[in-house]
PDB file of C-alpha atoms in Angstrom:
ATOM      1  CA  UNK A 399       0.000   0.000   0.000  1.00 38.00           C
ATOM      2  CA  UNK A 400       1.468   3.357  -1.023  1.00 41.00           C
ATOM      3  CA  UNK A 401       1.599   6.315   1.354  1.00 39.00           C
ATOM      4  CA  UNK A 402      -0.388   8.449  -1.092  1.00 37.00           C
ATOM      5  CA  UNK A 403      -3.255   5.947  -0.984  1.00 32.00           C
ATOM      6  CA  UNK A 404      -3.020   5.634   2.788  1.00 39.00           C
ATOM      7  CA  UNK A 405      -3.202   9.392   3.243  1.00 37.00           C
ATOM      8  CA  UNK A 406      -6.479   9.513   1.293  1.00 32.00           C
ATOM      9  CA  UNK A 407      -7.910   6.690   3.388  1.00 38.00           C
ATOM     10  CA  UNK A 408      -6.869   7.994   6.809  1.00 40.00           C
ATOM     11  CA  UNK A 409      -9.733   9.388   8.940  1.00 39.00           C
ATOM     12  CA  UNK A 410      -9.656  13.038   9.868  1.00 36.00           C
ATOM     13  CA  UNK A 411      -8.074  13.720  13.275  1.00 40.00           C
ATOM     14  CA  UNK A 412     -10.168  14.425  16.356  1.00 47.00           C
ATOM     15  CA  UNK A 413     -12.379  12.225  18.516  1.00 62.00           C
ATOM     16  CA  UNK A 414     -11.768   8.862  20.126  1.00 68.00           C
ATOM     17  CA  UNK A 415     -12.412   5.785  17.990  1.00 69.00           C
ATOM     18  CA  UNK A 416     -10.928   3.136  20.307  1.00 81.00           C
ATOM     19  CA  UNK A 417     -12.378  -0.379  20.320  1.00 82.00           C
ATOM     20  CA  UNK A 418     -12.216  -0.363  24.137  1.00 91.00           C
ATOM     21  CA  UNK A 419     -15.557  -0.022  25.943  1.00 91.00           C
ATOM     22  CA  UNK A 420     -16.271   2.877  28.306  1.00 91.00           C
ATOM     23  CA  UNK A 421     -12.912   4.510  27.688  1.00 95.00           C
ATOM     24  CA  UNK A 422     -13.777   8.141  26.785  1.00 95.00           C
ATOM     25  CA  UNK A 423     -10.694   9.717  28.366  1.00 96.00           C
ATOM     26  CA  UNK A 424      -7.260  10.749  27.119  1.00 97.00           C
ATOM     27  CA  UNK A 425      -3.812  10.578  28.701  1.00 98.00           C
ATOM     28  CA  UNK A 426      -0.294  11.775  28.035  1.00 98.00           C
ATOM     29  CA  UNK A 427       2.164   8.889  28.302  1.00 98.00           C
ATOM     30  CA  UNK A 428       5.783   9.880  28.961  1.00 99.00           C
ATOM     31  CA  UNK A 429       8.281   7.075  28.463  1.00 98.00           C
ATOM     32  CA  UNK A 430      11.819   6.663  29.817  1.00 98.00           C
ATOM     33  CA  UNK A 431      13.057  10.259  29.875  1.00 98.00           C
ATOM     34  CA  UNK A 432      15.756   9.134  32.274  1.00 98.00           C
ATOM     35  CA  UNK A 433      19.257  10.486  32.749  1.00 98.00           C
ATOM     36  CA  UNK A 434      20.958   7.402  31.364  1.00 98.00           C
ATOM     37  CA  UNK A 435      18.542   7.008  28.475  1.00 98.00           C
ATOM     38  CA  UNK A 436      18.759  10.516  27.037  1.00 98.00           C
ATOM     39  CA  UNK A 437      22.298  11.492  28.033  1.00 98.00           C
ATOM     40  CA  UNK A 438      23.406  11.519  24.382  1.00 97.00           C
ATOM     41  CA  UNK A 439      20.006  11.821  22.736  1.00 98.00           C
ATOM     42  CA  UNK A 440      19.316  13.729  19.540  1.00 98.00           C
ATOM     43  CA  UNK A 441      17.871  17.207  20.274  1.00 98.00           C
ATOM     44  CA  UNK A 442      17.881  16.276  23.948  1.00 98.00           C
ATOM     45  CA  UNK A 443      17.221  19.714  25.446  1.00 98.00           C
ATOM     46  CA  UNK A 444      14.579  20.642  22.865  1.00 98.00           C
ATOM     47  CA  UNK A 445      12.692  17.399  23.368  1.00 98.00           C
ATOM     48  CA  UNK A 446      12.800  17.730  27.158  1.00 98.00           C
ATOM     49  CA  UNK A 447      11.458  21.282  26.945  1.00 98.00           C
ATOM     50  CA  UNK A 448       8.719  20.167  24.553  1.00 98.00           C
ATOM     51  CA  UNK A 449       7.657  17.339  26.854  1.00 98.00           C
ATOM     52  CA  UNK A 450       7.708  19.633  29.887  1.00 98.00           C
ATOM     53  CA  UNK A 451       5.336  22.000  28.090  1.00 98.00           C
ATOM     54  CA  UNK A 452       3.099  19.075  27.098  1.00 98.00           C
ATOM     55  CA  UNK A 453       2.933  17.903  30.698  1.00 98.00           C
ATOM     56  CA  UNK A 454       1.797  21.340  31.860  1.00 98.00           C
ATOM     57  CA  UNK A 455      -0.717  21.508  29.017  1.00 97.00           C
ATOM     58  CA  UNK A 456      -2.156  18.129  30.011  1.00 98.00           C
ATOM     59  CA  UNK A 457      -2.388  19.100  33.659  1.00 97.00           C
ATOM     60  CA  UNK A 458      -4.119  22.328  32.714  1.00 96.00           C
ATOM     61  CA  UNK A 459      -6.651  20.348  30.676  1.00 96.00           C
ATOM     62  CA  UNK A 460      -7.306  17.924  33.517  1.00 96.00           C
ATOM     63  CA  UNK A 461      -5.763  15.057  31.550  1.00 97.00           C
ATOM     64  CA  UNK A 462      -3.868  12.247  33.257  1.00 98.00           C
ATOM     65  CA  UNK A 463      -0.103  12.208  32.835  1.00 98.00           C
ATOM     66  CA  UNK A 464       1.275   8.674  33.116  1.00 98.00           C
ATOM     67  CA  UNK A 465       5.004   8.197  33.570  1.00 98.00           C
ATOM     68  CA  UNK A 466       6.939   5.079  32.535  1.00 98.00           C
ATOM     69  CA  UNK A 467      10.387   4.281  33.935  1.00 98.00           C
ATOM     70  CA  UNK A 468      12.701   1.576  32.615  1.00 98.00           C
ATOM     71  CA  UNK A 469      15.093  -0.604  34.554  1.00 98.00           C
ATOM     72  CA  UNK A 470      17.218  -3.546  33.555  1.00 96.00           C
ATOM     73  CA  UNK A 471      20.722  -4.955  33.400  1.00 95.00           C
ATOM     74  CA  UNK A 472      21.959  -1.924  31.463  1.00 94.00           C
ATOM     75  CA  UNK A 473      20.022   0.525  33.669  1.00 97.00           C
ATOM     76  CA  UNK A 474      19.666  -0.863  37.206  1.00 98.00           C
ATOM     77  CA  UNK A 475      17.002   0.551  39.480  1.00 97.00           C
ATOM     78  CA  UNK A 476      18.588   3.152  41.751  1.00 96.00           C
ATOM     79  CA  UNK A 477      21.652   3.648  39.545  1.00 98.00           C
ATOM     80  CA  UNK A 478      22.908   7.121  38.606  1.00 98.00           C
ATOM     81  CA  UNK A 479      21.247   6.941  35.184  1.00 98.00           C
ATOM     82  CA  UNK A 480      17.902   5.575  36.417  1.00 98.00           C
ATOM     83  CA  UNK A 481      16.122   8.763  37.644  1.00 98.00           C
ATOM     84  CA  UNK A 482      14.109  10.986  35.349  1.00 98.00           C
ATOM     85  CA  UNK A 483      15.807  14.115  34.050  1.00 98.00           C
ATOM     86  CA  UNK A 484      15.338  16.932  36.594  1.00 98.00           C
ATOM     87  CA  UNK A 485      13.455  19.109  34.113  1.00 98.00           C
ATOM     88  CA  UNK A 486      10.545  16.645  34.178  1.00 98.00           C
ATOM     89  CA  UNK A 487       8.948  16.391  37.610  1.00 98.00           C
ATOM     90  CA  UNK A 488       6.128  13.953  38.297  1.00 98.00           C
ATOM     91  CA  UNK A 489       3.312  15.045  40.570  1.00 98.00           C
ATOM     92  CA  UNK A 490       2.599  12.701  43.481  1.00 96.00           C
ATOM     93  CA  UNK A 491      -0.898  12.126  42.096  1.00 96.00           C
ATOM     94  CA  UNK A 492       0.381  10.967  38.712  1.00 98.00           C
ATOM     95  CA  UNK A 493       0.962   7.231  38.219  1.00 98.00           C
ATOM     96  CA  UNK A 494       4.454   5.856  37.687  1.00 98.00           C
ATOM     97  CA  UNK A 495       4.700   2.575  35.790  1.00 98.00           C
ATOM     98  CA  UNK A 496       7.991   0.668  36.126  1.00 98.00           C
ATOM     99  CA  UNK A 497       8.927  -1.558  33.204  1.00 98.00           C
ATOM    100  CA  UNK A 498      11.651  -3.972  32.154  1.00 98.00           C
ATOM    101  CA  UNK A 499      10.703  -4.508  28.496  1.00 98.00           C
ATOM    102  CA  UNK A 500      10.546  -2.163  25.525  1.00 98.00           C
ATOM    103  CA  UNK A 501       6.753  -2.225  25.249  1.00 98.00           C
ATOM    104  CA  UNK A 502       5.395  -0.316  28.248  1.00 98.00           C
ATOM    105  CA  UNK A 503       2.425  -2.720  28.375  1.00 98.00           C
ATOM    106  CA  UNK A 504       4.518  -5.887  28.738  1.00 98.00           C
ATOM    107  CA  UNK A 505       4.592  -7.264  32.310  1.00 98.00           C
ATOM    108  CA  UNK A 506       3.483  -3.910  33.790  1.00 98.00           C
ATOM    109  CA  UNK A 507       0.320  -2.492  35.323  1.00 98.00           C
ATOM    110  CA  UNK A 508      -0.060   0.134  32.571  1.00 98.00           C
ATOM    111  CA  UNK A 509      -3.250  -1.441  31.236  1.00 98.00           C
ATOM    112  CA  UNK A 510      -4.911  -1.408  34.664  1.00 98.00           C
ATOM    113  CA  UNK A 511      -3.741   2.183  35.256  1.00 98.00           C
ATOM    114  CA  UNK A 512      -5.365   3.292  32.004  1.00 98.00           C
ATOM    115  CA  UNK A 513      -8.486   1.167  32.487  1.00 98.00           C
ATOM    116  CA  UNK A 514      -9.105   2.518  35.978  1.00 97.00           C
ATOM    117  CA  UNK A 515      -9.059   6.036  34.538  1.00 97.00           C
ATOM    118  CA  UNK A 516     -11.310   5.243  31.578  1.00 97.00           C
ATOM    119  CA  UNK A 517      -8.526   6.032  29.104  1.00 97.00           C
ATOM    120  CA  UNK A 518      -8.955   4.853  25.521  1.00 97.00           C
ATOM    121  CA  UNK A 519      -6.573   7.253  23.795  1.00 97.00           C
ATOM    122  CA  UNK A 520      -3.076   8.387  24.652  1.00 98.00           C
ATOM    123  CA  UNK A 521      -0.500  10.750  23.254  1.00 98.00           C
ATOM    124  CA  UNK A 522       2.998   9.276  23.402  1.00 98.00           C
ATOM    125  CA  UNK A 523       6.269  11.099  24.078  1.00 98.00           C
ATOM    126  CA  UNK A 524       9.699  10.074  25.325  1.00 98.00           C
ATOM    127  CA  UNK A 525      12.630   7.816  24.435  1.00 98.00           C
ATOM    128  CA  UNK A 526      14.056   5.969  22.713  1.00 98.00           C
ATOM    129  CA  UNK A 527      12.350   6.302  19.362  1.00 98.00           C
ATOM    130  CA  UNK A 528      13.647   3.085  17.795  1.00 96.00           C
ATOM    131  CA  UNK A 529      12.989   0.845  20.773  1.00 96.00           C
ATOM    132  CA  UNK A 530      10.570   1.717  23.576  1.00 98.00           C
ATOM    133  CA  UNK A 531       8.594   4.329  21.643  1.00 98.00           C
ATOM    134  CA  UNK A 532       8.012   2.094  18.615  1.00 98.00           C
ATOM    135  CA  UNK A 533       7.232  -0.907  20.808  1.00 98.00           C
ATOM    136  CA  UNK A 534       4.714   1.025  22.892  1.00 98.00           C
ATOM    137  CA  UNK A 535       3.056   2.517  19.801  1.00 98.00           C
ATOM    138  CA  UNK A 536       2.335  -0.973  18.521  1.00 98.00           C
ATOM    139  CA  UNK A 537       1.600  -2.352  21.984  1.00 98.00           C
ATOM    140  CA  UNK A 538      -1.098   0.268  22.458  1.00 98.00           C
ATOM    141  CA  UNK A 539      -2.760  -0.014  19.056  1.00 98.00           C
ATOM    142  CA  UNK A 540      -2.889  -3.835  19.184  1.00 97.00           C
ATOM    143  CA  UNK A 541      -4.580  -3.636  22.594  1.00 97.00           C
ATOM    144  CA  UNK A 542      -7.329  -1.413  21.205  1.00 97.00           C
ATOM    145  CA  UNK A 543      -6.140   2.102  22.046  1.00 97.00           C
ATOM    146  CA  UNK A 544      -6.055   5.153  19.843  1.00 97.00           C
ATOM    147  CA  UNK A 545      -2.359   6.078  19.852  1.00 98.00           C
ATOM    148  CA  UNK A 546      -1.075   9.480  18.786  1.00 98.00           C
ATOM    149  CA  UNK A 547       2.678  10.027  18.547  1.00 98.00           C
ATOM    150  CA  UNK A 548       3.845  13.541  19.389  1.00 98.00           C
ATOM    151  CA  UNK A 549       6.177  14.046  16.444  1.00 98.00           C
ATOM    152  CA  UNK A 550       8.568  16.529  18.037  1.00 98.00           C
ATOM    153  CA  UNK A 551       8.556  14.987  21.526  1.00 98.00           C
ATOM    154  CA  UNK A 552      10.515  11.758  21.098  1.00 98.00           C
ATOM    155  CA  UNK A 553      14.210  11.098  20.580  1.00 98.00           C
ATOM    156  CA  UNK A 554      16.975   8.519  20.423  1.00 98.00           C
ATOM    157  CA  UNK A 555      20.754   8.291  20.567  1.00 97.00           C
ATOM    158  CA  UNK A 556      23.087   7.886  17.613  1.00 96.00           C
ATOM    159  CA  UNK A 557      23.481   4.164  16.913  1.00 95.00           C
ATOM    160  CA  UNK A 558      24.817   4.558  13.379  1.00 94.00           C
ATOM    161  CA  UNK A 559      28.082   2.830  14.299  1.00 95.00           C
ATOM    162  CA  UNK A 560      25.995  -0.340  14.730  1.00 94.00           C
ATOM    163  CA  UNK A 561      24.311   0.042  11.348  1.00 94.00           C
ATOM    164  CA  UNK A 562      21.304   2.140  12.342  1.00 94.00           C
ATOM    165  CA  UNK A 563      20.377   5.302  10.436  1.00 96.00           C
ATOM    166  CA  UNK A 564      21.373   8.625  12.028  1.00 97.00           C
ATOM    167  CA  UNK A 565      18.976   9.590  14.840  1.00 98.00           C
ATOM    168  CA  UNK A 566      17.296  12.374  12.888  1.00 98.00           C
ATOM    169  CA  UNK A 567      16.316   9.822  10.236  1.00 98.00           C
ATOM    170  CA  UNK A 568      15.101   7.345  12.848  1.00 98.00           C
ATOM    171  CA  UNK A 569      12.810  10.040  14.259  1.00 98.00           C
ATOM    172  CA  UNK A 570      11.662  11.160  10.803  1.00 98.00           C
ATOM    173  CA  UNK A 571      10.931   7.629   9.615  1.00 98.00           C
ATOM    174  CA  UNK A 572       8.978   6.746  12.762  1.00 98.00           C
ATOM    175  CA  UNK A 573       6.884   9.888  12.326  1.00 98.00           C
ATOM    176  CA  UNK A 574       6.348   9.035   8.662  1.00 98.00           C
ATOM    177  CA  UNK A 575       5.106   5.504   9.086  1.00 97.00           C
ATOM    178  CA  UNK A 576       3.009   6.174  12.201  1.00 98.00           C
ATOM    179  CA  UNK A 577       1.327   9.098  10.465  1.00 97.00           C
ATOM    180  CA  UNK A 578      -0.205   6.596   8.041  1.00 96.00           C
ATOM    181  CA  UNK A 579      -0.651   3.597  10.350  1.00 97.00           C
ATOM    182  CA  UNK A 580      -4.142   2.112  10.278  1.00 94.00           C
ATOM    183  CA  UNK A 581      -6.084  -0.461  12.304  1.00 95.00           C
ATOM    184  CA  UNK A 582      -9.799  -1.305  12.314  1.00 95.00           C
ATOM    185  CA  UNK A 583     -11.770   0.637  14.894  1.00 95.00           C
ATOM    186  CA  UNK A 584      -8.722   2.503  16.184  1.00 96.00           C
ATOM    187  CA  UNK A 585      -6.895   5.660  15.288  1.00 95.00           C
ATOM    188  CA  UNK A 586      -3.172   6.242  14.905  1.00 97.00           C
ATOM    189  CA  UNK A 587      -1.305   9.298  13.726  1.00 97.00           C
ATOM    190  CA  UNK A 588       1.183  12.003  14.568  1.00 98.00           C
ATOM    191  CA  UNK A 589       0.780  15.545  15.797  1.00 97.00           C
ATOM    192  CA  UNK A 590       3.209  18.300  16.719  1.00 98.00           C
ATOM    193  CA  UNK A 591       3.213  19.314  20.362  1.00 98.00           C
ATOM    194  CA  UNK A 592       1.871  22.782  19.606  1.00 97.00           C
ATOM    195  CA  UNK A 593      -1.174  21.205  17.932  1.00 97.00           C
ATOM    196  CA  UNK A 594      -2.023  18.617  20.594  1.00 96.00           C
ATOM    197  CA  UNK A 595      -5.660  18.868  21.655  1.00 92.00           C
ATOM    198  CA  UNK A 596      -6.250  16.941  24.851  1.00 90.00           C
ATOM    199  CA  UNK A 597      -9.988  17.602  24.879  1.00 80.00           C
ATOM    200  CA  UNK A 598     -11.971  14.381  24.950  1.00 49.00           C
ATOM    201  CA  UNK A 599     -15.112  14.275  22.843  1.00 45.00           C
ATOM    202  CA  UNK A 600     -18.414  14.290  24.708  1.00 33.00           C
TER     203      UNK A 600
END
């Protein structure tokens, strides 16, 4: 399927289409913006500032902000690189979901956190684009959620020495393919942070 065809067939943005029942609410999901994860990330400071503004926008709209924090052999819990960057401060009332796998839904309580809040759509921001962001995009859509990627609010490090494209191309390609992603009864897509509308339809 060509992108030109997909663009014609993609529903107009706005409104929740999720296949999940009684899930009229929206959340902002922030993934793995931890010191050790984004130390060498592409556009690090810009992305952090963009996410910080998104968090305040969500709070102002009365939308849940859900934080995800990775740990594992390469990033042990309690290590110097494990905390979130200081520019992003979680409120005590906002849920924190620890994870050990790339997909934030795998072996975590993220699904119950979202279900308890009636959330059927989330906007996704964080790191790293080519691992935990991509995995969580697909993890959400396959579980029935509407999943919107905030195009200028995710990042990754330069892994080109291992054969990966440069980070700017990783980000651009992820935005490109998720913009045109489709699934029955669900909505995917991308949106710039300045254009995010957290308002849930009545």
